[in-house]
C-alpha positions as a printed Julia matrix, in Angstrom:
68×3 Matrix{Float64}:
 -33.69  -20.79   -2.43
 -36.89  -21.21   -0.49
 -37.42  -19.58    2.88
 -40.06  -20.25    5.47
 -41.06  -18.0     8.33
 -40.25  -19.32   11.75
 -43.16  -19.49   14.17
 -41.19  -20.56   17.23
 -41.01  -18.28   20.24
 -37.61  -17.07   21.32
 -36.13  -14.58   23.75
 -35.46  -12.21   20.85
 -38.69  -11.36   18.97
 -36.73  -10.07   15.96
 -34.98  -13.42   15.66
 -38.29  -15.25   15.31
 -39.39  -12.91   12.5
 -36.33  -13.5    10.33
 -36.73  -16.05    7.54
 -35.21  -19.45    8.21
 -33.83  -21.67    5.47
 -35.51  -24.99    4.93
 -33.48  -28.01    5.89
 -33.93  -29.56    2.46
 -32.09  -26.71    0.73
 -28.82  -27.58   -0.96
 -26.09  -25.28    0.26
 -22.81  -24.62   -1.48
 -20.19  -25.21    1.22
 -17.62  -22.82   -0.27
 -19.93  -19.84    0.38
 -20.45  -20.7     4.06
 -19.5   -18.35    6.87
 -16.02  -19.85    7.2
 -12.74  -18.18    6.26
 -12.93  -19.38    2.65
 -16.37  -17.84    2.25
 -15.12  -14.59    3.74
 -12.21  -14.5     1.3
 -14.53  -15.18   -1.64
 -16.92  -12.44   -0.49
 -14.05   -9.96   -0.14
 -12.68  -10.91   -3.56
 -16.09  -10.55   -5.19
 -16.65   -7.16   -3.55
 -13.33   -5.82   -4.85
 -13.89   -7.43   -8.25
 -17.35   -5.87   -8.66
 -16.02   -2.51   -7.44
 -13.29   -2.59  -10.1
 -15.84   -3.51  -12.77
 -18.02   -0.58  -11.69
 -15.04    1.8   -11.93
 -14.12    0.41  -15.34
 -17.63    0.75  -16.73
 -18.69    4.0   -15.07
 -15.37    5.75  -14.66
 -13.73    6.97  -11.46
 -14.72   10.6   -12.01
 -18.42   10.06  -12.59
 -18.54    7.53   -9.76
 -17.16    9.77   -7.01
 -16.84   13.39   -8.07
 -20.6    13.98   -8.22
 -20.75   13.2    -4.5
 -17.81   15.47   -3.68
 -19.22   18.46   -5.6
 -15.84   19.46   -7.0
C-alpha cells in the first residue's frame, strides 16, 4: 500500500504530518473500521495470542515477567 505525505494545513499540526492513503489504493471492505472489521481484528488478536501460547508455552511467556 502506498502512502503519500499530506501537505495541507489543518488546525491540528500532527494530523497534517500523518501519512494519507492515496485515492487510487484498492481497499478491502471487510477490514474497514465498521463492526465486521472490529470483529475480525478481535478474532485475529485472540487467534495470534493462542498461537503464541501454543508455540512458546504459557510459562515461558508470562512467568519470566512475574519473577516467580
